[in-house]
Short mmCIF file of C-alpha atoms and ligand atoms in Angstrom, two decimals:
data_model
loop_
_atom_site.label_atom_id
_atom_site.label_comp_id
_atom_site.label_asym_id
_atom_site.label_seq_id
_atom_site.Cartn_x
_atom_site.Cartn_y
_atom_site.Cartn_z
CA MET A 19 59.11 53.19 -40.28
CA PRO A 20 59.67 54.26 -36.65
CA LYS A 21 57.97 57.44 -35.46
CA PRO A 22 60.24 60.48 -35.81
CA VAL A 23 62.05 61.71 -32.71
CA ILE A 24 61.47 65.44 -32.13
CA GLY A 25 63.96 67.18 -29.87
CA ILE A 26 62.28 69.69 -27.55
CA THR A 27 64.33 72.39 -25.86
CA ALA A 28 63.75 73.05 -22.17
CA GLY A 29 64.42 75.55 -19.43
CA PHE A 30 67.57 75.29 -17.35
CA ALA A 31 67.07 76.36 -13.74
CA GLU A 32 69.87 77.74 -11.62
CA ASN A 33 69.52 74.80 -9.22
CA GLY A 34 70.36 72.43 -12.09
CA ASP A 35 66.85 71.29 -12.97
CA VAL A 36 65.78 70.90 -16.58
CA TYR A 37 62.10 71.80 -16.91
CA LEU A 38 59.38 71.85 -19.55
CA ARG A 39 55.59 72.12 -19.62
CA ARG A 40 54.24 68.72 -20.56
CA GLN A 41 51.84 70.10 -23.18
CA TYR A 42 54.73 70.31 -25.66
CA CYS A 43 55.39 66.58 -25.29
CA ALA A 44 51.69 65.74 -25.46
CA ALA A 45 51.25 67.75 -28.66
CA ILE A 46 54.20 66.03 -30.35
CA GLU A 47 52.98 62.61 -29.27
CA ALA A 48 49.41 63.32 -30.41
CA ALA A 49 50.76 64.36 -33.81
CA GLY A 50 52.62 61.05 -34.21
CA GLY A 51 56.12 61.94 -33.04
CA VAL A 52 58.35 60.85 -30.17
CA PRO A 53 59.10 63.78 -27.85
CA LEU A 54 62.67 63.97 -26.54
CA ILE A 55 63.52 66.67 -24.00
CA LEU A 56 67.00 68.05 -24.63
CA PRO A 57 69.18 68.88 -21.60
CA PRO A 58 72.25 71.11 -21.99
CA SER A 59 74.58 68.90 -24.02
CA ALA A 60 76.58 68.81 -27.23
CA ALA A 61 74.17 70.36 -29.73
CA ALA A 62 75.42 68.42 -32.75
CA ASP A 63 75.18 65.08 -30.94
CA ALA A 64 71.71 65.87 -29.65
CA LEU A 65 70.51 66.80 -33.14
CA SER A 66 72.00 63.70 -34.70
CA VAL A 67 69.22 61.60 -33.13
CA CYS A 68 66.43 64.05 -33.97
CA ARG A 69 64.39 64.33 -37.16
CA GLY A 70 62.82 67.58 -36.08
CA LEU A 71 63.28 70.32 -33.51
CA LEU A 72 60.77 72.15 -31.32
CA LEU A 73 62.07 75.35 -29.74
CA SER A 74 59.88 75.85 -26.67
CA GLY A 75 58.73 78.87 -24.71
CA GLY A 76 60.53 80.44 -21.77
CA GLY A 77 62.38 83.50 -20.58
CA ASP A 78 63.85 86.38 -22.53
CA VAL A 79 66.81 86.10 -24.89
CA ARG A 80 69.75 88.16 -23.60
CA PRO A 81 69.35 91.50 -25.46
CA GLU A 82 73.08 91.81 -26.12
CA LEU A 83 72.70 88.89 -28.54
CA TYR A 84 70.76 91.17 -30.90
CA GLY A 85 72.83 94.24 -30.25
CA LEU A 86 70.75 95.92 -27.54
CA HIS A 87 72.90 97.11 -24.66
CA ASP A 88 70.91 99.97 -23.17
CA TYR A 89 67.70 98.53 -21.72
CA ASP A 90 65.68 98.35 -18.52
CA ARG A 91 67.15 95.36 -16.63
CA THR A 92 64.10 95.16 -14.37
CA LEU A 93 61.98 94.03 -17.35
CA LEU A 94 64.31 91.17 -18.35
CA PHE A 95 62.39 87.95 -17.66
CA GLU A 96 64.25 84.77 -16.57
CA PRO A 97 67.34 85.12 -18.78
CA SER A 98 69.62 82.08 -19.17
CA ASP A 99 72.93 82.43 -20.98
CA GLU A 100 73.30 78.66 -20.99
CA ARG A 101 69.95 78.19 -22.67
CA ASP A 102 70.61 81.05 -25.14
CA ARG A 103 73.90 79.45 -26.18
CA PHE A 104 72.52 75.92 -26.49
CA GLU A 105 69.40 76.89 -28.44
CA SER A 106 71.29 79.27 -30.75
CA GLU A 107 73.71 76.52 -31.67
CA LEU A 108 70.91 73.96 -32.11
CA THR A 109 68.99 76.38 -34.31
CA ARG A 110 71.90 77.21 -36.59
CA LEU A 111 72.86 73.55 -36.94
CA ALA A 112 69.28 72.46 -37.59
CA VAL A 113 68.72 75.19 -40.19
CA GLY A 114 72.02 74.25 -41.84
CA ARG A 115 70.89 70.64 -42.09
CA GLY A 116 67.40 71.52 -43.30
CA LEU A 117 65.88 69.84 -40.25
CA PRO A 118 62.21 70.76 -39.71
CA ILE A 119 61.78 73.33 -36.92
CA LEU A 120 58.69 74.54 -35.08
CA ALA A 121 59.52 77.46 -32.79
CA ILE A 122 57.03 78.60 -30.15
CA CYS A 123 56.92 81.89 -28.20
CA ARG A 124 60.48 82.31 -26.88
CA GLY A 125 61.30 79.88 -29.70
CA ILE A 126 60.32 82.30 -32.49
CA GLN A 127 62.52 84.88 -30.81
CA VAL A 128 65.46 82.46 -30.50
CA LEU A 129 65.02 81.46 -34.14
CA ASN A 130 65.12 85.05 -35.32
CA VAL A 131 68.02 86.13 -33.12
CA ALA A 132 70.11 83.01 -33.80
CA LEU A 133 69.90 83.77 -37.53
CA GLY A 134 70.81 87.45 -37.11
CA GLY A 135 67.50 89.24 -36.48
CA SER A 136 66.44 91.43 -33.57
CA LEU A 137 63.62 91.68 -31.04
CA ARG A 138 61.41 94.43 -29.70
CA TYR A 139 62.42 94.48 -26.06
CA ASP A 140 59.12 95.29 -24.35
CA ILE A 141 55.71 95.65 -25.97
CA PRO A 142 52.28 96.36 -24.47
CA GLY A 143 49.06 94.45 -24.82
CA HIS A 144 50.15 90.85 -25.42
CA ARG A 145 49.99 89.34 -21.95
CA GLN A 146 46.56 87.86 -21.54
CA THR A 147 45.04 87.04 -18.17
CA LEU A 148 42.68 84.48 -19.70
CA PRO A 149 43.57 80.79 -19.20
CA ARG A 150 46.21 79.41 -21.56
CA PRO A 151 43.85 77.45 -23.86
CA GLU A 152 41.76 80.54 -24.57
CA PRO A 153 42.55 82.98 -27.40
CA SER A 154 42.78 86.72 -26.80
CA HIS A 155 43.57 88.24 -30.20
CA THR A 156 43.56 87.44 -33.89
CA VAL A 157 46.39 87.30 -36.39
CA THR A 158 46.21 87.79 -40.14
CA VAL A 159 48.00 85.07 -42.08
CA GLU A 160 49.75 85.57 -45.43
CA PRO A 161 47.87 83.43 -47.96
CA ASP A 162 51.00 82.13 -49.70
CA SER A 163 52.58 80.87 -46.49
CA LEU A 164 53.35 77.55 -44.85
CA LEU A 165 51.15 78.66 -41.94
CA PHE A 166 48.23 79.12 -44.31
CA SER A 167 48.84 75.82 -46.05
CA LEU A 168 48.78 74.07 -42.65
CA THR A 169 45.75 75.80 -41.15
CA GLY A 170 43.73 76.88 -44.17
CA CYS A 171 42.95 80.11 -42.29
CA GLU A 172 43.69 83.72 -43.23
CA ARG A 173 42.63 84.80 -39.77
CA LEU A 174 43.41 82.86 -36.62
CA TRP A 175 42.45 83.40 -32.98
CA VAL A 176 45.53 82.88 -30.81
CA ASN A 177 46.51 83.07 -27.16
CA SER A 178 49.18 85.57 -26.13
CA PHE A 179 51.76 85.34 -23.30
CA HIS A 180 54.64 87.53 -24.41
CA HIS A 181 56.10 90.95 -23.66
CA GLN A 182 58.58 90.83 -26.53
CA ALA A 183 58.25 90.21 -30.26
CA VAL A 184 60.28 89.81 -33.42
CA GLY A 185 61.77 93.12 -34.59
CA ARG A 186 63.95 93.10 -37.71
CA THR A 187 63.67 89.66 -39.30
CA ALA A 188 66.82 87.69 -40.01
CA GLU A 189 67.90 87.23 -43.60
CA GLY A 190 66.17 84.16 -45.01
CA LEU A 191 63.08 84.58 -42.83
CA ARG A 192 59.82 86.34 -43.66
CA VAL A 193 56.80 87.48 -41.69
CA THR A 194 53.71 85.36 -42.37
CA ALA A 195 51.33 86.49 -39.62
CA ALA A 196 50.82 89.71 -37.68
CA ALA A 197 48.38 91.00 -35.08
CA ASP A 198 46.18 94.03 -35.78
CA ASP A 199 48.63 96.26 -33.86
CA GLY A 200 51.41 95.21 -36.23
CA THR A 201 53.11 92.80 -33.82
CA ILE A 202 54.83 90.02 -35.72
CA GLU A 203 53.25 86.72 -34.74
CA ALA A 204 54.73 84.23 -37.23
CA ILE A 205 57.90 83.96 -39.30
CA GLU A 206 58.99 81.31 -41.78
CA GLY A 207 61.95 80.21 -43.79
CA LEU A 208 61.81 80.50 -47.55
CA ASN A 209 61.71 76.74 -48.03
CA GLY A 210 61.40 73.53 -46.02
CA PHE A 211 59.57 73.40 -42.69
CA LEU A 212 60.89 76.34 -40.69
CA LEU A 213 58.07 78.01 -38.75
CA GLY A 214 57.99 80.23 -35.69
CA VAL A 215 54.79 81.32 -33.96
CA GLN A 216 54.48 83.79 -31.11
CA TRP A 217 51.48 82.07 -29.55
CA HIS A 218 51.22 78.74 -27.73
CA PRO A 219 49.45 76.16 -29.95
CA GLU A 220 50.36 73.36 -27.52
CA HIS A 221 47.78 74.79 -25.12
CA MET A 222 45.02 75.33 -27.69
CA PRO A 223 42.38 72.67 -28.38
CA THR A 224 41.78 73.82 -31.96
CA GLU A 225 42.29 72.09 -35.29
CA ALA A 226 44.50 74.98 -36.45
CA ALA A 227 46.76 74.46 -33.43
CA ARG A 228 47.07 70.71 -33.94
CA ALA A 229 47.84 71.29 -37.62
CA LEU A 230 51.18 72.92 -36.74
CA PHE A 231 52.41 69.85 -34.87
CA ARG A 232 51.12 67.49 -37.55
CA GLY A 233 52.95 69.57 -40.13
CA LEU A 234 56.18 69.28 -38.18
CA ILE A 235 55.83 65.50 -37.89
CA SER A 236 54.96 65.10 -41.57
CA ALA A 237 58.04 67.11 -42.54
CA ALA A 238 60.17 65.04 -40.15
CA GLU A 239 58.93 61.83 -41.78
CA LEU A 240 60.16 62.86 -45.23
MN1 MN B 13 50.38 88.06 -29.22
#
């Protein structure tokens, strides 16, 4: 059987460039998948060649998409309406088809907002200055979760490069990991492989980080 193609969303720059940190591709490849970077295109056609979806990190989701209109514009980080639209459509289509999804950092936020949830617009204490592979805080994992079944850990050390977090979870999603300050760090669907994490496992050299990508590939092979 051919290796499963995993579509990876990317950033869309104003000059027309499509960009993505290569660690996402390396992690998918190391886990046994074929990484495919998705440019802005017809979401349904793009998904038709993918057996899994990775929603990657990036700038902030436009707050209006979760009903926030009164906010400090100076804190809005690299918004892209084009990317918001494309990823929201991809997410809803992929969830509808039961396609396995791993959503990372901005991705967990896109996942939640696309399905009707909200975000906390600006939170303190989650932007580490340590290098990306190094963890800066722990999260507590729900023992009956997909995240636990993948990692075998009730407590994980994670890196942290975000100033926003999941607020109200969308219907059909549940919180499966949180930081000690209460910040939501992982959400999951109620069945299938639908997992969002607020940290960046693609930069972490740990077994628990690799397990997330292997889980995505295994689900995509079914
Ligand atoms: Mn964090």
